[in-house]
Coordinates of C-alpha atoms in Angstrom, one line a residue:
Chain A
M132 CA 7.2 -7.3 -68.1
L133 CA 6.3 -9.4 -65.1
T134 CA 5.1 -7.7 -62.0
Q135 CA 7.1 -7.9 -58.8
K136 CA 5.8 -10.3 -55.9
L137 CA 7.3 -11.7 -52.8
I138 CA 6.7 -15.2 -53.6
N139 CA 8.7 -18.2 -54.0
D140 CA 6.5 -20.2 -56.7
G141 CA 3.3 -18.8 -58.1
D142 CA 1.7 -22.3 -58.1
A143 CA 2.5 -22.7 -54.5
A144 CA 1.3 -19.2 -53.2
V145 CA -1.9 -20.3 -51.6
D146 CA -0.6 -23.3 -49.7
E147 CA 2.2 -21.1 -48.5
M148 CA 0.2 -18.4 -47.5
L149 CA -2.1 -20.7 -45.5
E150 CA 1.1 -22.2 -43.9
G151 CA 1.9 -18.8 -42.7
V152 CA -1.6 -17.9 -41.6
L153 CA -1.7 -21.2 -39.5
A154 CA 1.8 -20.3 -38.0
A155 CA 1.0 -16.7 -36.9
H156 CA -2.7 -17.6 -35.8
G157 CA -2.6 -21.3 -34.6
D158 CA -4.5 -20.1 -31.3
I159 CA -7.6 -19.1 -33.5
L160 CA -7.5 -21.2 -36.7
R161 CA -6.4 -24.7 -37.4
R162 CA -6.7 -27.3 -40.3
P163 CA -9.2 -30.0 -39.8
E164 CA -7.4 -33.4 -40.0
G165 CA -6.5 -34.5 -43.4
S166 CA -7.6 -31.2 -44.8
R167 CA -5.4 -29.0 -47.1
R168 CA -7.6 -26.4 -48.0
A169 CA -10.2 -25.9 -45.2
V170 CA -9.8 -24.1 -41.8
V171 CA -11.9 -24.3 -38.6
A172 CA -12.0 -22.2 -35.6
T173 CA -10.1 -23.6 -32.6
D174 CA -13.0 -22.7 -30.3
G175 CA -16.0 -21.8 -32.5
P176 CA -18.0 -24.9 -33.4
R177 CA -19.8 -26.4 -30.5
E178 CA -22.7 -28.6 -29.8
G179 CA -26.0 -27.5 -30.7
K180 CA -24.7 -24.4 -32.6
V181 CA -25.2 -23.7 -36.2
G182 CA -22.0 -24.0 -38.3
L183 CA -21.2 -21.0 -40.3
V184 CA -18.9 -21.8 -43.2
I185 CA -17.6 -19.4 -45.6
G186 CA -15.3 -19.8 -48.3
G187 CA -14.2 -18.5 -51.6
G188 CA -11.0 -17.9 -54.0
S189 CA -7.8 -16.7 -52.5
G190 CA -6.5 -13.3 -53.1
H191 CA -9.0 -11.3 -51.3
E192 CA -7.3 -11.6 -47.6
P193 CA -8.5 -10.7 -45.1
T194 CA -11.6 -12.2 -46.8
F195 CA -12.3 -15.0 -46.4
L196 CA -10.0 -17.0 -44.0
G197 CA -9.5 -14.0 -41.8
F198 CA -13.1 -14.0 -40.7
V199 CA -13.0 -17.5 -39.1
G200 CA -13.1 -17.3 -35.1
R201 CA -15.3 -17.4 -32.2
G202 CA -18.3 -15.3 -32.8
L203 CA -18.1 -15.1 -36.6
A204 CA -17.6 -18.1 -39.0
D205 CA -16.7 -21.5 -37.9
A206 CA -14.8 -22.7 -40.9
C207 CA -13.7 -21.7 -44.2
A208 CA -12.9 -23.5 -47.7
I209 CA -9.9 -21.9 -49.6
G210 CA -9.9 -21.9 -53.4
N211 CA -6.9 -21.2 -55.7
V212 CA -6.4 -17.5 -56.4
F213 CA -9.7 -16.1 -57.6
A214 CA -11.2 -19.5 -58.2
S215 CA -14.0 -21.1 -56.0
P216 CA -12.6 -23.9 -53.8
P217 CA -13.8 -27.3 -55.0
P218 CA -16.3 -29.2 -53.1
Q219 CA -14.1 -31.4 -51.1
P220 CA -12.6 -28.6 -48.8
A221 CA -16.1 -27.2 -48.4
V222 CA -17.1 -30.6 -47.1
E223 CA -14.2 -30.9 -44.8
A224 CA -15.0 -27.4 -43.5
A225 CA -18.7 -28.1 -42.9
M226 CA -17.9 -31.4 -41.3
A227 CA -15.5 -29.6 -38.7
A228 CA -18.2 -26.7 -38.2
N229 CA -21.1 -29.1 -37.6
G230 CA -22.4 -29.1 -34.2
G231 CA -25.7 -31.0 -35.0
A232 CA -27.6 -28.1 -35.5
G233 CA -27.1 -27.7 -39.3
V234 CA -24.7 -25.9 -41.4
L235 CA -25.0 -22.6 -43.4
F236 CA -22.7 -22.0 -46.4
M237 CA -22.2 -18.1 -47.2
Y238 CA -20.2 -17.0 -49.8
G239 CA -20.3 -14.5 -52.9
N240 CA -22.7 -14.9 -55.8
Y241 CA -20.3 -16.4 -58.6
A242 CA -21.4 -19.1 -60.8
G243 CA -18.2 -21.2 -60.0
D244 CA -18.7 -21.0 -56.3
V245 CA -22.3 -21.8 -56.6
M246 CA -21.4 -25.1 -58.6
N247 CA -18.9 -26.3 -56.2
F248 CA -20.8 -25.5 -53.1
D249 CA -23.8 -27.0 -54.4
M250 CA -22.0 -30.3 -54.9
A251 CA -20.5 -30.0 -51.4
S252 CA -24.1 -29.6 -50.0
E253 CA -25.4 -32.7 -51.9
M254 CA -22.3 -34.7 -50.7
L255 CA -23.2 -33.3 -47.1
E256 CA -26.8 -34.6 -47.5
M257 CA -25.5 -38.1 -48.1
E258 CA -23.6 -37.6 -44.6
G259 CA -27.0 -36.7 -43.0
I260 CA -25.9 -33.0 -42.5
E261 CA -28.3 -30.4 -43.5
A262 CA -26.4 -27.8 -45.3
R263 CA -28.5 -24.5 -46.5
T264 CA -26.9 -21.5 -48.5
V265 CA -27.2 -17.7 -48.5
L266 CA -25.3 -16.0 -51.2
T267 CA -24.0 -12.6 -50.7
T268 CA -25.1 -9.8 -53.6
D269 CA -23.9 -6.4 -52.1
D270 CA -22.2 -5.1 -55.2
I271 CA -25.0 -2.6 -56.9
A272 CA -22.8 -2.0 -59.9
S273 CA -23.0 -5.4 -61.3
A274 CA -26.6 -5.8 -62.3
P275 CA -29.7 -3.7 -62.2
R276 CA -31.7 -3.3 -58.8
D277 CA -34.5 -5.5 -60.1
Q278 CA -32.0 -8.1 -60.7
R279 CA -30.4 -8.5 -57.2
D280 CA -30.0 -12.3 -57.2
R281 CA -27.5 -11.9 -60.0
R282 CA -25.2 -9.4 -58.4
R283 CA -21.7 -10.2 -57.0
G284 CA -20.8 -10.2 -53.5
V285 CA -17.9 -8.2 -52.5
A286 CA -16.6 -6.2 -49.7
G287 CA -20.1 -6.0 -47.8
N288 CA -19.3 -9.6 -47.0
V289 CA -17.6 -8.7 -43.8
F290 CA -20.9 -7.1 -42.3
I291 CA -23.0 -10.0 -43.7
F292 CA -21.0 -12.7 -42.5
K293 CA -20.3 -10.9 -39.1
A294 CA -24.2 -10.6 -38.7
A295 CA -25.0 -14.5 -39.5
G296 CA -22.0 -15.5 -37.3
A297 CA -23.3 -13.5 -34.5
A298 CA -26.5 -15.0 -34.8
A299 CA -25.2 -18.7 -34.8
D300 CA -22.9 -17.6 -31.9
L301 CA -26.0 -16.7 -29.9
M302 CA -27.4 -20.3 -30.7
K303 CA -30.1 -19.3 -32.8
P304 CA -31.7 -22.2 -34.7
L305 CA -30.9 -22.7 -38.6
D306 CA -34.2 -21.1 -39.7
E307 CA -33.3 -18.1 -37.9
V308 CA -29.7 -17.8 -38.9
E309 CA -30.5 -18.1 -42.5
R310 CA -33.3 -15.5 -42.1
L311 CA -31.0 -13.0 -40.6
A312 CA -28.2 -13.7 -43.1
R313 CA -30.6 -12.9 -45.9
H314 CA -31.8 -10.0 -44.1
A315 CA -28.5 -8.7 -43.7
N316 CA -27.7 -9.4 -47.2
A317 CA -30.5 -7.5 -48.4
R318 CA -29.7 -4.5 -46.5
T319 CA -26.0 -4.3 -47.6
F320 CA -24.8 -2.1 -50.6
T321 CA -21.3 -1.8 -51.8
M322 CA -19.7 0.0 -54.9
G323 CA -16.0 0.3 -55.9
V324 CA -13.7 1.8 -58.2
A325 CA -10.6 0.5 -59.7
L326 CA -7.4 2.7 -60.5
S327 CA -4.9 0.0 -61.4
A328 CA -4.8 -3.7 -62.3
C329 CA -3.5 -6.5 -60.1
S330 CA -1.8 -9.6 -61.3
L331 CA -2.1 -13.3 -60.4
P332 CA 0.8 -14.9 -58.8
Q333 CA 0.9 -17.6 -61.4
T334 CA 1.0 -15.2 -64.3
R335 CA 2.5 -12.1 -63.0
R336 CA 0.7 -10.0 -65.7
P337 CA -1.7 -7.3 -65.1
N338 CA -5.1 -9.0 -65.5
F339 CA -6.5 -6.0 -67.2
D340 CA -5.6 -3.0 -69.0
L341 CA -6.3 0.5 -67.3
P342 CA -4.5 3.3 -68.9
A343 CA -2.6 5.9 -66.9
G344 CA -5.1 8.6 -65.9
E345 CA -8.4 6.6 -66.0
M346 CA -10.4 4.6 -63.4
E347 CA -13.0 2.0 -63.8
I348 CA -16.3 2.5 -61.6
G349 CA -18.1 -0.8 -60.7
M350 CA -15.1 -3.1 -61.5
G351 CA -15.4 -6.5 -59.8
I352 CA -12.8 -7.9 -57.1
H353 CA -11.5 -10.3 -59.6
G354 CA -10.8 -7.4 -62.1
E355 CA -14.1 -8.1 -64.0
P356 CA -14.6 -5.0 -66.0
G357 CA -17.0 -2.6 -64.3
V358 CA -19.8 -0.6 -65.7
R359 CA -18.1 2.7 -66.9
R360 CA -14.6 3.6 -67.5
G361 CA -13.4 7.3 -67.4
P362 CA -10.9 9.8 -66.4
L363 CA -9.7 9.7 -62.8
R364 CA -11.3 12.2 -60.5
P365 CA -10.7 13.7 -57.3
A366 CA -11.6 11.5 -54.1
D367 CA -14.6 13.5 -53.2
E368 CA -16.3 13.4 -56.6
V369 CA -15.6 9.2 -56.7
A370 CA -17.2 9.3 -53.3
D371 CA -20.2 11.3 -54.3
E372 CA -20.8 9.2 -57.2
I373 CA -20.7 6.0 -55.2
M374 CA -22.7 7.5 -52.3
D375 CA -25.4 8.7 -54.7
A376 CA -25.7 5.4 -56.0
I377 CA -25.9 3.7 -52.5
L378 CA -28.0 6.3 -50.8
E379 CA -30.7 5.8 -53.8
E380 CA -30.7 2.1 -53.5
M381 CA -30.8 2.1 -49.8
G382 CA -33.9 4.4 -49.3
A383 CA -33.2 5.0 -45.8
S384 CA -35.1 7.6 -43.4
R385 CA -33.6 10.3 -41.6
G386 CA -32.5 9.1 -38.2
D387 CA -31.8 5.8 -39.3
R388 CA -28.4 3.9 -38.4
V389 CA -25.8 2.5 -40.6
A390 CA -22.4 0.4 -40.4
V391 CA -20.0 1.6 -43.0
L392 CA -16.9 0.2 -44.5
V393 CA -14.3 2.0 -46.7
N394 CA -12.3 -0.7 -47.9
S395 CA -8.8 -0.8 -50.0
L396 CA -8.7 -3.2 -53.0
G397 CA -5.2 -4.0 -52.2
S398 CA -2.6 -1.2 -52.7
T399 CA -4.7 1.9 -51.8
P400 CA -3.1 3.2 -48.8
L401 CA -5.1 4.3 -45.7
M402 CA -4.5 8.0 -46.4
E403 CA -6.7 7.7 -49.3
L404 CA -9.3 5.4 -47.6
Y405 CA -9.6 8.3 -44.9
I406 CA -9.8 10.9 -47.5
L407 CA -12.8 9.0 -48.8
Y408 CA -14.1 8.3 -45.5
R409 CA -14.2 12.2 -44.7
R410 CA -16.6 12.7 -47.8
V411 CA -18.7 9.6 -47.1
A412 CA -19.2 10.6 -43.4
D413 CA -20.4 14.3 -44.7
R414 CA -22.7 12.6 -47.2
L415 CA -24.3 10.2 -44.5
A416 CA -24.7 13.3 -42.2
D417 CA -26.3 15.2 -45.0
A418 CA -28.8 12.5 -45.4
G419 CA -29.4 12.2 -41.6
L420 CA -28.1 9.1 -41.2
A421 CA -26.0 8.0 -37.9
I422 CA -22.9 5.9 -38.3
H423 CA -23.1 3.3 -35.7
K424 CA -19.9 1.7 -36.8
A425 CA -17.2 2.6 -39.2
L426 CA -14.5 0.1 -40.5
V427 CA -11.7 1.6 -42.7
G428 CA -9.0 -0.6 -44.2
P429 CA -8.1 -3.7 -46.3
Y430 CA -11.0 -5.9 -45.7
C431 CA -11.5 -7.5 -48.9
T432 CA -8.9 -7.1 -51.6
S433 CA -8.1 -8.0 -55.0
L434 CA -4.5 -8.7 -54.7
E435 CA -2.5 -5.7 -55.3
M436 CA -5.2 -3.7 -57.2
A437 CA -5.5 -0.1 -56.7
G438 CA -8.8 1.1 -55.7
A439 CA -11.4 1.3 -53.1
S440 CA -14.9 0.3 -52.4
I441 CA -17.5 1.9 -50.1
T442 CA -20.2 -0.5 -48.4
V443 CA -23.2 0.8 -46.3
M444 CA -25.4 -1.6 -44.2
H445 CA -28.6 -0.2 -43.4
L446 CA -29.2 -1.0 -39.7
D447 CA -32.1 -1.9 -37.7
D448 CA -33.2 -3.2 -34.4
E449 CA -32.4 -6.7 -35.5
L450 CA -28.8 -6.2 -37.1
L451 CA -27.5 -3.7 -34.7
P452 CA -26.6 -6.1 -31.8
L453 CA -25.3 -8.6 -34.4
I454 CA -22.9 -5.8 -35.6
D455 CA -21.8 -5.2 -32.1
H456 CA -21.6 -9.0 -31.0
P457 CA -18.1 -9.7 -30.1
C458 CA -15.7 -12.0 -32.4
R459 CA -12.3 -12.9 -32.3
C460 CA -10.8 -13.7 -35.8
A461 CA -7.4 -13.8 -37.1
M462 CA -7.9 -10.6 -39.0
F463 CA -10.8 -9.0 -37.4
R464 CA -11.9 -8.5 -33.9
E465 CA -14.8 -7.0 -32.4
G466 CA -15.5 -6.1 -28.6
Chain B
M71 CA -4.1 -48.1 -86.4
T72 CA -6.3 -50.5 -84.4
T73 CA -10.1 -50.5 -84.3
E74 CA -10.2 -50.2 -80.5
F75 CA -9.6 -47.2 -78.3
S76 CA -7.8 -48.6 -75.2
T77 CA -7.1 -47.3 -71.6
S78 CA -3.3 -46.7 -72.9
D79 CA -4.9 -44.6 -75.6
L80 CA -6.8 -42.5 -73.0
D81 CA -3.3 -42.0 -71.0
H82 CA -2.1 -40.5 -74.2
L83 CA -5.0 -38.4 -75.0
F84 CA -4.4 -36.8 -71.1
D85 CA -0.8 -36.2 -72.2
A86 CA -2.0 -34.4 -75.3
L87 CA -4.4 -32.3 -73.5
V88 CA -1.8 -31.3 -71.0
T89 CA 0.6 -30.4 -73.6
R90 CA -1.9 -28.6 -75.4
M91 CA -2.9 -26.6 -72.4
E92 CA 0.6 -25.9 -71.6
A93 CA 1.0 -24.3 -74.9
E94 CA -2.1 -22.2 -74.8
R95 CA -2.0 -21.2 -71.1
D96 CA -1.0 -17.7 -71.5
A97 CA -3.0 -17.1 -74.5
L98 CA -6.1 -18.3 -72.8
C99 CA -5.3 -16.0 -69.9
R100 CA -5.0 -13.0 -71.9
L101 CA -8.2 -14.0 -73.7
D102 CA -9.7 -14.3 -70.3
G103 CA -8.3 -11.0 -69.2
V104 CA -10.5 -9.2 -71.8
I105 CA -13.9 -10.2 -70.3
G106 CA -13.0 -12.1 -67.2
D107 CA -10.5 -12.4 -64.5
A108 CA -7.5 -13.7 -66.5
D109 CA -7.1 -17.2 -64.8
H110 CA -8.7 -19.4 -67.4
G111 CA -5.3 -20.7 -68.8
V112 CA -4.1 -21.4 -65.4
A113 CA -7.0 -23.4 -64.4
M114 CA -7.1 -25.3 -67.4
L115 CA -3.6 -26.4 -67.0
Q116 CA -4.1 -27.2 -63.4
G117 CA -7.2 -29.2 -64.0
M118 CA -5.7 -31.2 -67.0
S119 CA -2.3 -31.9 -65.0
A120 CA -4.3 -33.4 -62.2
A121 CA -6.7 -35.3 -64.4
R122 CA -3.6 -36.7 -66.3
D123 CA -2.0 -37.4 -63.0
A124 CA -5.1 -39.3 -61.9
V125 CA -5.8 -41.3 -65.1
R126 CA -2.1 -42.4 -65.1
A127 CA -2.2 -43.5 -61.4
T128 CA -5.4 -45.5 -62.0
N129 CA -5.2 -49.1 -63.1
G130 CA -8.6 -49.8 -64.3
T131 CA -11.2 -49.6 -67.2
L132 CA -11.8 -46.5 -69.4
Q133 CA -14.6 -45.8 -67.0
D134 CA -12.2 -45.9 -63.9
K135 CA -9.9 -43.8 -65.5
L136 CA -12.3 -41.0 -66.7
N137 CA -13.9 -41.1 -63.2
A138 CA -10.4 -40.6 -61.6
A139 CA -9.9 -37.7 -64.3
A140 CA -13.2 -36.1 -63.1
K141 CA -12.1 -36.3 -59.4
G142 CA -8.4 -34.9 -60.3
F143 CA -9.7 -32.1 -62.3
L144 CA -12.3 -31.2 -59.7
N145 CA -10.2 -31.2 -56.6
A146 CA -7.3 -29.4 -58.4
V147 CA -9.4 -26.4 -59.7
G148 CA -12.7 -25.8 -58.2
A149 CA -13.6 -22.6 -60.2
S150 CA -16.3 -23.0 -62.8
S151 CA -14.5 -25.3 -65.1
G152 CA -13.9 -27.8 -62.1
P153 CA -17.5 -28.8 -61.5
L154 CA -18.2 -28.6 -65.5
Y155 CA -15.4 -30.8 -66.7
A156 CA -15.9 -33.0 -63.6
T157 CA -19.4 -33.8 -64.6
G158 CA -18.4 -34.0 -68.2
F159 CA -15.6 -36.7 -67.5
M160 CA -18.2 -38.7 -65.2
R161 CA -20.7 -38.8 -68.1
A162 CA -18.0 -39.9 -70.3
A163 CA -17.0 -42.5 -67.9
K164 CA -20.4 -43.8 -67.9
A165 CA -20.6 -43.8 -71.7
A166 CA -17.4 -45.6 -72.0
G167 CA -18.4 -48.4 -69.5
P168 CA -16.3 -50.9 -67.5
R169 CA -14.2 -52.1 -70.2
Q170 CA -10.4 -52.0 -71.2
A171 CA -11.4 -50.7 -74.8
M172 CA -14.0 -49.4 -76.7
P173 CA -14.5 -49.6 -80.7
R174 CA -13.1 -46.3 -82.2
K175 CA -16.4 -46.0 -84.1
D176 CA -18.1 -45.3 -80.9
T177 CA -15.7 -42.7 -79.5
P178 CA -17.6 -39.8 -80.7
L179 CA -20.3 -40.6 -78.2
L180 CA -17.9 -39.8 -75.5
I181 CA -17.9 -36.1 -76.7
A182 CA -21.6 -36.0 -76.7
A183 CA -21.7 -37.5 -73.2
M184 CA -19.1 -34.9 -72.1
A185 CA -21.4 -32.3 -73.6
E186 CA -24.5 -33.4 -71.8
G187 CA -22.8 -33.4 -68.6
I188 CA -21.3 -29.9 -69.0
A189 CA -24.9 -28.8 -70.2
H190 CA -26.4 -30.5 -67.2
R191 CA -24.1 -29.2 -64.4
G192 CA -23.9 -25.4 -65.8
K193 CA -27.7 -25.1 -66.8
A194 CA -26.7 -22.9 -69.7
M195 CA -28.4 -22.8 -73.1
P196 CA -26.4 -22.5 -76.3
G197 CA -26.0 -18.9 -77.3
Q198 CA -25.2 -17.7 -73.7
K199 CA -21.5 -17.3 -74.6
T200 CA -20.1 -20.0 -72.5
M201 CA -18.0 -23.4 -73.2
L202 CA -21.5 -25.0 -74.0
D203 CA -21.2 -23.0 -77.4
A204 CA -18.3 -25.1 -78.4
W205 CA -19.3 -28.6 -76.9
A206 CA -23.1 -28.4 -78.3
P207 CA -22.4 -28.3 -81.6
A208 CA -19.3 -30.8 -81.4
A209 CA -22.0 -33.2 -79.6
E210 CA -24.5 -32.7 -82.6
A211 CA -21.8 -33.3 -85.1
A212 CA -20.8 -36.4 -83.1
G213 CA -24.2 -37.9 -83.8
G214 CA -23.7 -37.9 -87.6
D215 CA -23.0 -40.8 -89.8
G216 CA -20.2 -41.6 -92.4
P217 CA -16.6 -42.9 -91.9
L218 CA -14.9 -42.1 -88.5
T219 CA -12.3 -39.6 -89.4
D220 CA -15.0 -37.5 -91.4
R221 CA -17.1 -37.7 -88.6
L222 CA -14.4 -36.6 -86.2
D223 CA -13.4 -33.9 -88.4
R224 CA -16.8 -32.4 -88.3
V225 CA -16.8 -32.5 -84.5
A226 CA -13.6 -30.6 -84.3
A227 CA -14.7 -28.0 -86.8
A228 CA -17.9 -27.7 -85.2
A229 CA -16.6 -27.0 -81.8
R230 CA -14.0 -24.5 -83.2
K231 CA -16.8 -22.8 -85.4
G232 CA -19.1 -22.7 -82.2
A233 CA -16.2 -21.0 -80.1
E234 CA -15.6 -18.5 -82.9
A235 CA -19.1 -17.7 -83.1
T236 CA -19.2 -16.6 -79.4
A237 CA -17.3 -13.4 -80.1
G238 CA -20.6 -12.3 -81.7
M239 CA -23.0 -13.2 -78.5
V240 CA -23.6 -11.1 -75.5
A241 CA -22.8 -13.1 -72.5
S242 CA -25.9 -13.9 -70.3
L243 CA -24.5 -16.4 -67.9
G244 CA -21.2 -16.8 -66.0
R245 CA -19.0 -14.0 -64.8
A246 CA -18.7 -12.1 -68.4
A247 CA -22.6 -11.8 -68.1
R248 CA -22.1 -8.7 -65.9
L249 CA -20.5 -7.1 -68.8
G250 CA -23.4 -7.1 -71.1
E251 CA -22.8 -5.6 -74.3
R252 CA -19.1 -5.0 -73.4
S253 CA -18.5 -8.6 -74.0
L254 CA -19.5 -8.2 -77.9
G255 CA -16.5 -8.9 -80.0
H256 CA -14.6 -11.0 -77.7
P257 CA -14.7 -15.0 -77.9
D258 CA -15.5 -16.7 -74.6
P259 CA -12.1 -18.3 -73.3
G260 CA -14.1 -21.1 -71.9
A261 CA -15.4 -22.0 -75.5
V262 CA -12.0 -21.4 -77.0
S263 CA -10.4 -23.9 -74.4
A264 CA -13.2 -26.5 -75.1
A265 CA -12.8 -26.3 -79.0
M266 CA -8.8 -27.1 -78.3
I267 CA -10.2 -30.0 -75.8
V268 CA -12.5 -31.3 -78.6
E269 CA -9.6 -31.1 -81.2
E270 CA -7.3 -33.3 -78.9
M271 CA -9.8 -35.8 -78.3
A272 CA -11.1 -36.1 -82.2
R273 CA -7.3 -36.4 -82.9
A274 CA -6.8 -39.2 -80.2
F275 CA -9.9 -40.9 -81.3
R276 CA -9.0 -41.0 -84.8
G277 CA -6.0 -43.1 -83.9

């Protein structure tokens, strides 16, 4: 049986979404001239500022295009559903974001994205624009700790992009924005759990098979199988399993400050997210950690997948002001 | 059958590739759903359709048309298959050269050139459970001697065998790599679609 979706044509879903986003948020976003799959902030890029360009597949909204705006990302390249954008929109986004101080590409660590954005970087080099790359690798379930560079980038993107975007908005030079972006990534940890599959608009069939009564720990945001499957358990137990893993990785000291995100993968409602958050807050308090910033809601989704992820960013004196820095995006605001 | 492979033969090859991907779209998506994100069939059909349109819209040499295929595929798809097939088509374009037709006996070299491009862009090694596990043995078979039809049969068979063999491999590159041992027992969708493409190319080159 085909899943039910409010779409017109599966193949047109991404372009029609983009038309809607531009119609709703034309004060914040626009398409660069001649571009189909790139958006740029109306008042973000400016002379002498490092251009922050993010991007990735569609289906994760508000990630990625929802984080474009003054104080966060300058531009975004938009791919098909769950597929890296080709180099062309990444080049268009970078040209639109370029203020003469270099461009930083940031995106989740996936083989396809790396190939396409690397091709974009080569094309920009020919145009005389320096483009560097910082990959996000916050999903602790996707590879062992000693292979951090193989991990996927998931919901922690919002904090990592935010820190880098703030650094760029504060007119820091490319070296410094890049360093802070890497620093932010290294201190951000995410793990999720999936309760049911999602389906692509083009196929409208569940993209994996998860029997009733089961959950999958560590599942990727494209439905990539996770590390372990087991019976669905109460929210507190799921939160505990995830927080045990995150706290162990993070190695924070009592008195340290954190930013926390409890994220919906799509169809899990706020009620359940706040039930999870309650336990997360308890666990952080038990560990002696102060919650400086809390986000609860859909920040990095996987179409209509059911499930949630928990992200903790281990703040320090450098990251804290960047997380607090104001930004005004179509789907995310601060200050 | 003529002894030359012409630009209009190339147009027909891309028609055949689109037809094949249309027929296999859902099967490839299902295969990808087991160890990936279930979009492989969608991406391959989108890519090949765009490549076909670009090839048909280009009046030029074999090289011009294959370069157009590369650009069309890449810009329609992105993903992993975009850069890999784009680079493969560009290498094939270079191998075909700026001419309206090439001797059919040389056409296996196009398959070898595609494999080289894919290996170069993806930085994969055979045995890592990727599309290269179909392309690399096909390229090796393409270098053999004997009558053209025999060589092309061996090329298609090598790709198919290579794709089947990926079921026994543990993924160590690409998205499925995060699965580790759980990828065992399932063929790699990229290798399966690669074997289909090689088969269509072999059929078209045979004439």
